[in-house]
Short mmCIF file of C-alpha atoms and ligand atoms in Angstrom, two decimals:
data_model
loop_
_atom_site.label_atom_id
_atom_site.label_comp_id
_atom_site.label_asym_id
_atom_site.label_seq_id
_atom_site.Cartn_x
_atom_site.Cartn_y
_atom_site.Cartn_z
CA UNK A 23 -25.88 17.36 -21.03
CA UNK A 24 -23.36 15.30 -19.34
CA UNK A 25 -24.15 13.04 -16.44
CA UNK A 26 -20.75 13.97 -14.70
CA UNK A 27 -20.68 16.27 -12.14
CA UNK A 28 -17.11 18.06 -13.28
CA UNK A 29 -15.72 19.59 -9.91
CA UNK A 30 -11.98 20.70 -9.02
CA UNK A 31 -9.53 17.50 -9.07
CA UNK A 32 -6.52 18.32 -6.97
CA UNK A 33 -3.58 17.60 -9.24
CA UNK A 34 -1.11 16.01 -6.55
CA UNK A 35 -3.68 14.58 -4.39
CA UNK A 36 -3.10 11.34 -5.98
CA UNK A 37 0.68 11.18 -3.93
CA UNK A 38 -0.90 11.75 -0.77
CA UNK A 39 -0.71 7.88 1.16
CA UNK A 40 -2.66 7.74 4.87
CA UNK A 41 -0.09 6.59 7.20
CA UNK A 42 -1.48 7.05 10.28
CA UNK A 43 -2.71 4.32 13.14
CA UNK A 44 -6.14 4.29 11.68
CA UNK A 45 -7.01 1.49 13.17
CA UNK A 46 -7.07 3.07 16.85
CA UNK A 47 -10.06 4.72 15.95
CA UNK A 48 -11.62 1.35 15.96
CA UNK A 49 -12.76 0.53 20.19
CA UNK A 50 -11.76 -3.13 19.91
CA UNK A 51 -8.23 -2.18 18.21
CA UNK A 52 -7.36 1.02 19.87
CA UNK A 53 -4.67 -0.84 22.06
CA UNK A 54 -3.17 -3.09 18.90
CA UNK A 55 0.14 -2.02 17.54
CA UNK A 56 1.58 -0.95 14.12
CA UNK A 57 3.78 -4.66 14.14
CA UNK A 58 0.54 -6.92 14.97
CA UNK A 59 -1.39 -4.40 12.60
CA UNK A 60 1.24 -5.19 10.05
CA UNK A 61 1.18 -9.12 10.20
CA UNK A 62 -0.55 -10.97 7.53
CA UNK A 63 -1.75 -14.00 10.26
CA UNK A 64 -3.02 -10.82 13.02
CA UNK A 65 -5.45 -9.50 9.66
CA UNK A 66 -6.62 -13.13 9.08
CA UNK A 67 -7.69 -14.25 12.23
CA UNK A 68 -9.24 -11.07 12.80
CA UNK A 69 -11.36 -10.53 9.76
CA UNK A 70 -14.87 -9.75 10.34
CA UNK A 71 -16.75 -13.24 9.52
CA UNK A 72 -20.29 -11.88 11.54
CA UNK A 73 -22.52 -9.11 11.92
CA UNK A 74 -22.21 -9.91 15.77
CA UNK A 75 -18.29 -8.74 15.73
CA UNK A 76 -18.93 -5.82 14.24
CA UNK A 77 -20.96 -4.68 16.83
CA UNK A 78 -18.67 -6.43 19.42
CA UNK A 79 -15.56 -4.42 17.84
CA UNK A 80 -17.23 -1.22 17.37
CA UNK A 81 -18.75 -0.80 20.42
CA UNK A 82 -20.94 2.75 21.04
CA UNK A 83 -19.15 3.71 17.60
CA UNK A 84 -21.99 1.63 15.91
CA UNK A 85 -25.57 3.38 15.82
CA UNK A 86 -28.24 0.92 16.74
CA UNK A 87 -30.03 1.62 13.69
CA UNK A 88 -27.09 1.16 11.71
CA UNK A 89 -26.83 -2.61 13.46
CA UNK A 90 -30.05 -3.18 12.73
CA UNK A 91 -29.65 -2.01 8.72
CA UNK A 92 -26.70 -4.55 8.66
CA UNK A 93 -28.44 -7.53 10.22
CA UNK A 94 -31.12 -6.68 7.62
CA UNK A 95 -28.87 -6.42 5.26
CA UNK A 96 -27.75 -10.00 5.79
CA UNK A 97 -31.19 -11.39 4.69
CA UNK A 98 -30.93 -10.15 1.31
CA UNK A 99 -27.10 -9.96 0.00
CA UNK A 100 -25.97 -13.27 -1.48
CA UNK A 101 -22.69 -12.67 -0.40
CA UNK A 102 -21.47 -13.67 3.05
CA UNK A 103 -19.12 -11.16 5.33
CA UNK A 104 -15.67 -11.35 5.55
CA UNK A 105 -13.47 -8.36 5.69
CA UNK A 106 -10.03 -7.82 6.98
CA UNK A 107 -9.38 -5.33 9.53
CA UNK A 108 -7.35 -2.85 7.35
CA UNK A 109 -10.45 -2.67 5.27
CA UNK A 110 -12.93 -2.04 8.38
CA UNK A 111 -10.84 0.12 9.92
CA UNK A 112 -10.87 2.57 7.06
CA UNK A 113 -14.53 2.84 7.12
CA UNK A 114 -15.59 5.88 8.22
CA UNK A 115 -18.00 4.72 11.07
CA UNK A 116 -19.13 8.59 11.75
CA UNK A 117 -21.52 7.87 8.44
CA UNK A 118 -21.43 4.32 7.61
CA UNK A 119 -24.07 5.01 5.20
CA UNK A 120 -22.33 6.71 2.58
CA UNK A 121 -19.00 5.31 3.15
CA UNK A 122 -17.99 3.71 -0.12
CA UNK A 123 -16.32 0.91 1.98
CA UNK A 124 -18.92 0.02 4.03
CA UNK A 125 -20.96 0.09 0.87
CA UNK A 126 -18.73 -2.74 -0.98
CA UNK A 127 -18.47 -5.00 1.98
CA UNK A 128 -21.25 -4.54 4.51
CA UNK A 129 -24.52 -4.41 3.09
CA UNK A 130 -27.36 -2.03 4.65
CA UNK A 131 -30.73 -3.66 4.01
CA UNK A 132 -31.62 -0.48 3.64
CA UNK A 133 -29.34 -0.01 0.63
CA UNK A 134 -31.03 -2.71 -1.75
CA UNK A 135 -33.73 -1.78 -4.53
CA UNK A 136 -35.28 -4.89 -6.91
CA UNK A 137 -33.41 -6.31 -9.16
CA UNK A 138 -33.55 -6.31 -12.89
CA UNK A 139 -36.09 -8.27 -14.97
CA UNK A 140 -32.95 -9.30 -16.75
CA UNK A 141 -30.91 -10.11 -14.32
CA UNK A 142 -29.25 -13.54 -13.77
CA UNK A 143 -27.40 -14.94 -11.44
CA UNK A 144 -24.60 -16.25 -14.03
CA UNK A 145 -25.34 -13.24 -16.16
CA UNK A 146 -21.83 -13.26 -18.24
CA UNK A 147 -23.02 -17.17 -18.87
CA UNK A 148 -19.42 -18.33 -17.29
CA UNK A 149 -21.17 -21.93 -16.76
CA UNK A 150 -22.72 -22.40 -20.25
CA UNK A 151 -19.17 -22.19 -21.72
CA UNK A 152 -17.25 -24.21 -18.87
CA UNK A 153 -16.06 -27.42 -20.93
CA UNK A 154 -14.51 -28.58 -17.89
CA UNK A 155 -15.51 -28.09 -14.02
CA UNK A 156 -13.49 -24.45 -12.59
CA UNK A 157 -13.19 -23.48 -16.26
CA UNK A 158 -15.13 -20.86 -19.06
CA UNK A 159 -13.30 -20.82 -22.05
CA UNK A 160 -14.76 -18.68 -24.27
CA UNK A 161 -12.22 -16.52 -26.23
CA UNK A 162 -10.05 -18.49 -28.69
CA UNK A 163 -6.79 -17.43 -27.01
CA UNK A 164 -7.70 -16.92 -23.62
CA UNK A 165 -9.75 -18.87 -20.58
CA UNK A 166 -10.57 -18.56 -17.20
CA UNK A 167 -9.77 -21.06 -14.74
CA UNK A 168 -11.27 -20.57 -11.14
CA UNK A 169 -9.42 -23.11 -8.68
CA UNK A 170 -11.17 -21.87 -5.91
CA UNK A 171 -14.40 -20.42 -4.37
CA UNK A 172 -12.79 -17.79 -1.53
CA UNK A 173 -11.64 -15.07 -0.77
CA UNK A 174 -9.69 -13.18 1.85
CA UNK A 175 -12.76 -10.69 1.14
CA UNK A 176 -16.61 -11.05 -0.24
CA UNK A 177 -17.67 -8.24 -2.16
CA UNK A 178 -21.41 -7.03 -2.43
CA UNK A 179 -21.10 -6.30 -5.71
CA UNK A 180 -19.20 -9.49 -6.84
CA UNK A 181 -20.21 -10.94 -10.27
CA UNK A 182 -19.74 -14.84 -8.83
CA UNK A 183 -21.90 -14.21 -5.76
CA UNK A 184 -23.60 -17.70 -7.45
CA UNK A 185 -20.84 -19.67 -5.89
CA UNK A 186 -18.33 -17.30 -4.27
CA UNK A 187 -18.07 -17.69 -0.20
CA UNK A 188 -20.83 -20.24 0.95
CA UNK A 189 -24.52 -19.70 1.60
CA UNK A 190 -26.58 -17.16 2.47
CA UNK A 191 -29.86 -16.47 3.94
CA UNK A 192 -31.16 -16.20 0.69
CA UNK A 193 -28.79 -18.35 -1.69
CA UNK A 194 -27.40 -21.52 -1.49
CA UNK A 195 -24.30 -22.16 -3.22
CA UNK A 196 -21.76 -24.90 -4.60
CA UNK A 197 -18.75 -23.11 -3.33
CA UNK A 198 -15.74 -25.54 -3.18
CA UNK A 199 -12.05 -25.42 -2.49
CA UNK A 200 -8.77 -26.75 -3.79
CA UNK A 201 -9.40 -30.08 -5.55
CA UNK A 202 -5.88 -30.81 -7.42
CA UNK A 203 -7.81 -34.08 -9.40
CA UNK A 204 -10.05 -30.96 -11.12
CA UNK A 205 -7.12 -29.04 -11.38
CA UNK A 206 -5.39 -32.29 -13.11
CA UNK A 207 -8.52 -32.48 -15.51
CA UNK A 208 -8.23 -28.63 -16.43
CA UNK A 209 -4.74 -28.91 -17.46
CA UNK A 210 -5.79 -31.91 -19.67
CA UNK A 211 -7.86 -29.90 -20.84
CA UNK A 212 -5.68 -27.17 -21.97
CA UNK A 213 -2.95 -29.37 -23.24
CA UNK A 214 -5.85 -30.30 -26.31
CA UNK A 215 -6.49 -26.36 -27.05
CA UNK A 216 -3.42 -25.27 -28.84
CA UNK A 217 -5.44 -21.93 -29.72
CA UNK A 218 -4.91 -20.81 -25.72
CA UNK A 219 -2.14 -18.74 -24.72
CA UNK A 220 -3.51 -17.08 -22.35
CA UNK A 221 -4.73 -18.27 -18.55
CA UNK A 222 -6.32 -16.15 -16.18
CA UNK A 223 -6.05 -17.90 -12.70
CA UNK A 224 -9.20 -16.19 -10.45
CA UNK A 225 -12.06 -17.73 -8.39
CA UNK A 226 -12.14 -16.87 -5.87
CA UNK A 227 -9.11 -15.22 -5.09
CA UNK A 228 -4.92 -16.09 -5.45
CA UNK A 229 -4.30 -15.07 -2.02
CA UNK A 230 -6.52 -17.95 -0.83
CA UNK A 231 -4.12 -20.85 -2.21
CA UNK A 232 -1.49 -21.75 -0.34
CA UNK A 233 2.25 -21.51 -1.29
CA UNK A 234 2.39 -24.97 -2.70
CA UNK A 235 -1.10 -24.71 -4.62
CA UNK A 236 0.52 -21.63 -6.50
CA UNK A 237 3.49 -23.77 -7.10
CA UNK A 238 0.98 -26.64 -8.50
CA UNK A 239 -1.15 -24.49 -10.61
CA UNK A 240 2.58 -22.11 -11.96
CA UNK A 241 4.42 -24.97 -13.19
CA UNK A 242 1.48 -27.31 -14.58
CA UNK A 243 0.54 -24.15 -16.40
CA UNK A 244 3.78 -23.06 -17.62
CA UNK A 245 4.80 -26.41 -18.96
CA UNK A 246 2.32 -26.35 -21.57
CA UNK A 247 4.11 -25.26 -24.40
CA UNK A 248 1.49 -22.98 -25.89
CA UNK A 249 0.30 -20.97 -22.98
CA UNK A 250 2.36 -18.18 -23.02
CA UNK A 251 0.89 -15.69 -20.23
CA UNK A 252 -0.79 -16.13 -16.78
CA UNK A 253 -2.46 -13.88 -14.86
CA UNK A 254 -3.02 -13.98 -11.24
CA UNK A 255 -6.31 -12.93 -10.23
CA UNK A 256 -6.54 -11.08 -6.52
CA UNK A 257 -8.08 -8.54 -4.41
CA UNK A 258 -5.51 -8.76 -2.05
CA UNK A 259 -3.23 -6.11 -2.42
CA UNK A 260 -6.49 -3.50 -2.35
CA UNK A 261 -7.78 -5.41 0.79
CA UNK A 262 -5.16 -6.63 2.60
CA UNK A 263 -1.72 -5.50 1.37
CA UNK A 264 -0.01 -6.85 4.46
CA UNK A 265 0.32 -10.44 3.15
CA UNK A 266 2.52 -9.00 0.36
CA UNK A 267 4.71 -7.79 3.14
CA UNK A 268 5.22 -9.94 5.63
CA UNK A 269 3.78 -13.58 4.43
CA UNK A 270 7.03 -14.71 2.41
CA UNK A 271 6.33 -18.27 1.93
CA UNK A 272 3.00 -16.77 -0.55
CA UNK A 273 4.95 -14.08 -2.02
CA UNK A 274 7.83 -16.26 -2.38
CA UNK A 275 5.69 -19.27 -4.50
CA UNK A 276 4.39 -16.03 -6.74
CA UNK A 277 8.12 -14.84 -7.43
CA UNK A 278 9.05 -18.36 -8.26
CA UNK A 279 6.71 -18.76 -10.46
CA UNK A 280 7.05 -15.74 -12.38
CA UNK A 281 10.77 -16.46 -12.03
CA UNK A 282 9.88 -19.89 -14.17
CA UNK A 283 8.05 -17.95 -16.44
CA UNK A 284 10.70 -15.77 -17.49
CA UNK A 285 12.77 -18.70 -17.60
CA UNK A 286 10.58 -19.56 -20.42
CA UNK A 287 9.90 -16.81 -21.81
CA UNK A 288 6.09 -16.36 -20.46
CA UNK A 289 5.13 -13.69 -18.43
CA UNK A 290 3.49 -13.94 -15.38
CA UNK A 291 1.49 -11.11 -13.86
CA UNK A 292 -0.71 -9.87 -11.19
CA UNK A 293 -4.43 -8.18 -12.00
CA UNK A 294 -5.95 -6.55 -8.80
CA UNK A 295 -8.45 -5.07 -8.09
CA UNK A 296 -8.81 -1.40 -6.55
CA UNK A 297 -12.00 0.13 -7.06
CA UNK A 298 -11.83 3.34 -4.49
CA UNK A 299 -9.07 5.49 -3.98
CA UNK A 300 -9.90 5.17 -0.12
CA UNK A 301 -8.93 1.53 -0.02
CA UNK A 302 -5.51 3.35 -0.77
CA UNK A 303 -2.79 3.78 1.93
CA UNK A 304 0.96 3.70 2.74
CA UNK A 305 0.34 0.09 3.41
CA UNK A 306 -0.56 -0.50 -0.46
CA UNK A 307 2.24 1.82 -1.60
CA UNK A 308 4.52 -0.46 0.39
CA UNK A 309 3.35 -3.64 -1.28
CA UNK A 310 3.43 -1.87 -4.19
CA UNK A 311 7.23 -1.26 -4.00
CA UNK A 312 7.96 -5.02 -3.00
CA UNK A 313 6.25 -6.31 -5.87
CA UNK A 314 7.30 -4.13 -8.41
CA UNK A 315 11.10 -4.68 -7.10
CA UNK A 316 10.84 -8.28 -7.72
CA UNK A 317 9.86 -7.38 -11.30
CA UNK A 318 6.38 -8.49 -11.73
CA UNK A 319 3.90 -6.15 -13.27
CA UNK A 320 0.46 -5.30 -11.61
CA UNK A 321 -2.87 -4.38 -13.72
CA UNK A 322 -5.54 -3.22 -12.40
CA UNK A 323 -9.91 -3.96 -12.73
CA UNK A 324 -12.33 -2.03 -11.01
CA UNK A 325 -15.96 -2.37 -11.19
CA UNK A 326 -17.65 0.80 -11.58
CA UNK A 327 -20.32 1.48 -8.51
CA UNK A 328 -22.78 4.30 -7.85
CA UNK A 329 -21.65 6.22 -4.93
CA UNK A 330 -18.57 4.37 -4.59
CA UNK A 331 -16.69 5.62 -7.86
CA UNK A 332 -19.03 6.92 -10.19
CA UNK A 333 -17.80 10.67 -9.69
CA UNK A 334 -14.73 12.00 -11.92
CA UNK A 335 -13.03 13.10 -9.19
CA UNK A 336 -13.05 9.39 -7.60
CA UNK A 337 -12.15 7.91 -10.62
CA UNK A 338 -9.34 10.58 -11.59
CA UNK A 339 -7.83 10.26 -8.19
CA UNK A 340 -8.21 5.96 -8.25
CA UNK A 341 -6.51 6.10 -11.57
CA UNK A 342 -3.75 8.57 -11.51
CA UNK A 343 -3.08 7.38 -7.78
CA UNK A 344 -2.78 3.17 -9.24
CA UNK A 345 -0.61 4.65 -11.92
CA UNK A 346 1.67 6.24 -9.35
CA UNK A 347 2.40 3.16 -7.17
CA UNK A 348 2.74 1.22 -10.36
CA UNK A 349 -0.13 -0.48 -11.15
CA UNK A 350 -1.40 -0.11 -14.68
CA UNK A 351 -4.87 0.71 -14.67
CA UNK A 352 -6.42 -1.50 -17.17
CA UNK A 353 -10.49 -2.01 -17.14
CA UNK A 354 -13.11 -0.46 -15.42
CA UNK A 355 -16.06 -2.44 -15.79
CA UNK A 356 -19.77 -1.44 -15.57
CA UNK A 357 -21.32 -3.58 -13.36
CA UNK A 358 -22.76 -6.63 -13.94
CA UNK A 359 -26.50 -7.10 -13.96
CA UNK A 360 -26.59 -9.66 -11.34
CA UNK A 361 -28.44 -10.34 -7.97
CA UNK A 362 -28.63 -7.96 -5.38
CA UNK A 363 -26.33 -5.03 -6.85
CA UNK A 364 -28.73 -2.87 -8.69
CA UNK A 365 -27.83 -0.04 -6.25
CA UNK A 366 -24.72 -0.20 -7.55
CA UNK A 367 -25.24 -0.16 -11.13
CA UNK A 368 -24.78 2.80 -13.07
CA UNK A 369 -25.86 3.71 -16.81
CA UNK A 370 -24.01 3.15 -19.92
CA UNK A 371 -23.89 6.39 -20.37
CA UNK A 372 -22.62 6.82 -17.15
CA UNK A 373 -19.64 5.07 -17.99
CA UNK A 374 -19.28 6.42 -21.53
CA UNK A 375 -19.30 10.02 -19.62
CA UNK A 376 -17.01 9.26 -17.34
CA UNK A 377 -14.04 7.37 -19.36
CA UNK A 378 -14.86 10.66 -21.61
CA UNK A 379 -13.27 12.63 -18.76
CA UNK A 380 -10.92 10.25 -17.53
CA UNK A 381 -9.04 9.99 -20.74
CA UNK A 382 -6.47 12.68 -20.98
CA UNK A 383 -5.69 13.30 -16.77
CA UNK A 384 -3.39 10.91 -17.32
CA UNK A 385 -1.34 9.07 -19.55
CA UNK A 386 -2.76 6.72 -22.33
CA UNK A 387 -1.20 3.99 -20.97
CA UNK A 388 -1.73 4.36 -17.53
CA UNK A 389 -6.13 5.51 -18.74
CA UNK A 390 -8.38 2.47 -18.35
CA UNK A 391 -10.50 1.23 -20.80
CA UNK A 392 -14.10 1.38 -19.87
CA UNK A 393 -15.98 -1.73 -20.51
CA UNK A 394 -19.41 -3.54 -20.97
CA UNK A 395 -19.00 -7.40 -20.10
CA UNK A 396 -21.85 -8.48 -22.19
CA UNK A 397 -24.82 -10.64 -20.58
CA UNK A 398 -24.63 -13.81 -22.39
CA UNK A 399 -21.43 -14.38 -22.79
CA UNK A 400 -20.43 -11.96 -25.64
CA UNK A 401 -17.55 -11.20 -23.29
CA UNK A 402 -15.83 -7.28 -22.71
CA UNK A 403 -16.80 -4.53 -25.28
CA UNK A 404 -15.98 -1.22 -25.02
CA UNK A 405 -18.94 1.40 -23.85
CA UNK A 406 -18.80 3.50 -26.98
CA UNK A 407 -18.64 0.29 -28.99
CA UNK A 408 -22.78 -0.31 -28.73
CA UNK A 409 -24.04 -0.67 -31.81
CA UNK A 410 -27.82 1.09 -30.63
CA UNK A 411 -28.58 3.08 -27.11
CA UNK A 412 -32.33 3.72 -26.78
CA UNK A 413 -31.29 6.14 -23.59
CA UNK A 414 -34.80 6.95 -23.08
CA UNK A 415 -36.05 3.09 -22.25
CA UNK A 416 -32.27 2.27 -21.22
CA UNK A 417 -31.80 -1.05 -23.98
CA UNK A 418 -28.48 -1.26 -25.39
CA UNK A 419 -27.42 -3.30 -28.16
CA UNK A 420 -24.01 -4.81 -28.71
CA UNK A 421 -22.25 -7.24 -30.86
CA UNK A 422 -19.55 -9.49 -30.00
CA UNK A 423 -17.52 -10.50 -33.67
CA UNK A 424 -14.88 -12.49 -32.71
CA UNK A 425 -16.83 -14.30 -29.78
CA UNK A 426 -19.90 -15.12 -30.76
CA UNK A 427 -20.56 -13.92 -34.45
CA UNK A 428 -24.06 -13.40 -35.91
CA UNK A 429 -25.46 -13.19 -32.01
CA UNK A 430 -26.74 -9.66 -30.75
CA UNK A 431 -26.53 -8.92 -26.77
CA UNK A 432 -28.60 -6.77 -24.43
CA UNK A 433 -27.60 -4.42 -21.51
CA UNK A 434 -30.04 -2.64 -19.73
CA UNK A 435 -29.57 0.46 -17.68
CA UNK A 436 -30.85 0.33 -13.81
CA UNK A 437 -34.50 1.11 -14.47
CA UNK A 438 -34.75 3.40 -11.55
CA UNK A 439 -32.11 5.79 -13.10
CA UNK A 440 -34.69 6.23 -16.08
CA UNK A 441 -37.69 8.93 -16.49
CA UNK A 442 -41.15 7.92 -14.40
CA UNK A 443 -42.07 7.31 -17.87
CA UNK A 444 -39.68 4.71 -18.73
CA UNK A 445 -40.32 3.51 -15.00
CA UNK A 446 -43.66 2.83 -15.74
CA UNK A 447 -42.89 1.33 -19.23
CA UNK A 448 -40.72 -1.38 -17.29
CA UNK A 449 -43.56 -2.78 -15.09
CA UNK A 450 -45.21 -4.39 -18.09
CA UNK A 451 -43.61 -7.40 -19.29
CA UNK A 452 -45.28 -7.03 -22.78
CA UNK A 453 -44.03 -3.95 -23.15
CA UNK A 454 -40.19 -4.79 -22.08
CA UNK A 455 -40.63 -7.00 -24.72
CA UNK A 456 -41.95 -4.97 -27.10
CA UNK A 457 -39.18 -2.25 -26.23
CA UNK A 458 -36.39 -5.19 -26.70
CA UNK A 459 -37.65 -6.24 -30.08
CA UNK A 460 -37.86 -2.58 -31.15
CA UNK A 461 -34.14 -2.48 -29.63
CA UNK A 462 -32.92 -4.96 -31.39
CA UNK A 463 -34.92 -4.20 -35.02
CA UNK A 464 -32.66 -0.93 -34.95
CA UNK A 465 -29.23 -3.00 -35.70
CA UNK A 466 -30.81 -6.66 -37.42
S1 SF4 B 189 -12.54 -10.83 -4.35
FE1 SF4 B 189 -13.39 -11.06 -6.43
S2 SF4 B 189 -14.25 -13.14 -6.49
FE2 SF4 B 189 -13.91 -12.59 -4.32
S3 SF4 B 189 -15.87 -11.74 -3.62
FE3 SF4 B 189 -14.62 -10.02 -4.31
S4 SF4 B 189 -15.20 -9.72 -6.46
FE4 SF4 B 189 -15.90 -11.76 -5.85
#
């Protein structure tokens, strides 16, 4: 039986864009205008950095209980708050409990469950293949360079919670900032790896580097001969798609680059990162259209969360709806087994079910491909590609070829979406193990 609940998709939904003052709803912004609203520097200085502002802006909106779930909230998430007003304001603060933007950015204590045995805090193993500081390079062709540790947003659900925003109440981290000596050291790095040709720039996020830093990090790139394609890595135009319009001096070092690129014959492009069609308005569409005018091509990665997107009808609508504005929907991404996010983790056969029904609504090339990152560094495999599921005890096994021959990887289903048998099977260490090895016997 499928795990999709299969209900009416509305076929032009996807070309609907809110354009409404949304943001009058909220108490502390019903008096701020569609021009301040609109202004890149108005959304930074008033993102939401503590749990005290968000009572302070919402006012009687804000059940006490609900303050109270948030400040408990903060004890447990690794990730700190920040979150621009477009984003806050599109919460729907009559139920903040279900709202799958609330649920991304404001952690509810109430929310949380225990982690995974297996979970780790680096659980892709990013660090173990960093040759260099801010680097993994683990694909022949391709590596990951992560100039900085912040973000115009933090995530709940983000996979670098281990050093992404500062401390928490319950995690300390190295985050750091723009260091152009590191910088210097990756691209000396690079220049000795004529396999790469292919940089993705993330962190952290794009938006948080200044015009100049772009600039830095374009043309030291782009000057190695043999990297042929960079990818800029941001949130931003889900989050906060009013720096695209109105902070020129940012878009303007992104156009130049990818203006320098072409000059080259190297393409520069823009992944992003929408992961609910509710983070969608007019505002994005608008972005949208600027960026695409100038040329450069948007992908898009989402991460695949229960009771944010896990329902066809959320994912039909996110996909066809990127697709429309232009952005190529590229990966959807089960979610990492890392700290603090098994609420949002969903089976693999979740996420087999659901790219099952995805695929066809829209065309091929505008249908993500659903993927498994593999714990362990075996990097992205596709769900269906597993080479055993024991369903039942929720083990899958995978291989990675190209990346790591010879080595097998593990990805384990959240143990409270299993049978009170299989529950009770995971509370005994000897017997996870046991249920591994068995696991793993099926495909040695
Ligand atoms: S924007 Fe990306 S790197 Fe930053 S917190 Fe969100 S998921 Fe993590």
């Amino acid at each position: 039986m499928s795990v999709i609940d299969h209900s009416k998709i509305r076929e032009l939904e996807h070309r609907n864009f809110r354009n409404d003052d949304f943001w009058k709803e909220i108490p502390g912004w019903s008096s701020v205008t569609r021009g301040e609203f609109a202004d890149h520097k108005w959304q930074m200085k008033n993102s939401i950095r503590k749990v005290e502002q968000v009572e302070k802006i919402l006012g009687p909106k804000l059940a006490k209980e609900h303050y109270q779930d948030i400040l408990a909230g903060q004890k447990i998430t690794p990730m700190n708050i920040r979150i621009t007003p477009y984003i806050f304001a599109l919460i729907d603060w009559s139920d903040p409990l279900n709202d799958p933007l609330r649920k991304q950015f404001l952690p509810m204590g109430s929310q949380f469950i225990k982690d995974h045995p297996y979970y780790k805090s680096d659980s892709l193993s990013e660090d173990e293949d960093s040759p260099v500081p801010m680097l993994t390079h683990r694909y022949p062709d391709k590596a990951l360079f992560l100039p900085t540790t912040i973000c115009p947003v933090y995530c709940s659900y983000c996979t670098r919670s281990r050093i992404i925003g500062g401390s928490t109440e319950s995690i300390e981290k190295e985050t750091y900032g723009a260091n152009q000596k590191k910088w210097d050291d990756v691209f000396a790095y690079l220049q000795t790896k004529p396999m790469i040709e292919d940089i993705v720039i993330s962190g952290g996020d794009a938006y948080m580097l200044t015009p100049k830093q772009i600039l830095y990090i374009g043309q030291n790139l782009l000057k190695i001969p043999h990297i042929r394609r960079i990818r800029l890595a941001t949130k931003g135009i889900a989050i906060f798609p009013q720096k695209i319009l109105t902070d020129d001096d940012w878009f303007g070092a992104v156009k130049e680059i990818h203006k320098l690129g072409k000059a080259f014959g190297k393409q520069v492009v823009i992944h992003t990162h929408f992961s609910s069609p509710r983070e969608i308005t007019k505002w994005s569409q608008m972005a949208m259209d600027r960026i695409f005018q100038s040329g450069i091509i948007v992908r898009n990665q989402a991460v695949l969360q229960s009771g944010v997107n896990n329902h066809v009808d959320e994912m039909v609508l996110l996909t066809r709806q990127v697709g429309f504005m232009n952005v190529q929907p590229y990966y959807v991404y089960l979610h990492d087994m890392v700290p603090g996010c098994e609420h949002f983790r969903t089976t693999l056969r979740e996420g087999v079910e659901l790219e099952k029904a995805v695929r066809g609504t829209t065309a091929g090339f505008n249908t993500p491909t659903f993927v498994c990152d593999l714990p362990g560094g075996g990097g992205k495999r596709h769900v269906a590609s597993y080479e055993y599921y024991d369903e039942e005890n929720g083990i899958s096994v995978w291989k990675a070829p190209h990346v790591k021959p010879g080595e097998f990887f593990t990805y384990f289903d959240p143990i409270h979406k299993l049978s009170p048998d299989a529950q009770e099977r995971w509370k005994d260490a000897a017997t996870q193990k046991a249920m591994i090895d068995e696991a793993l016997k099926k495909v040695k």
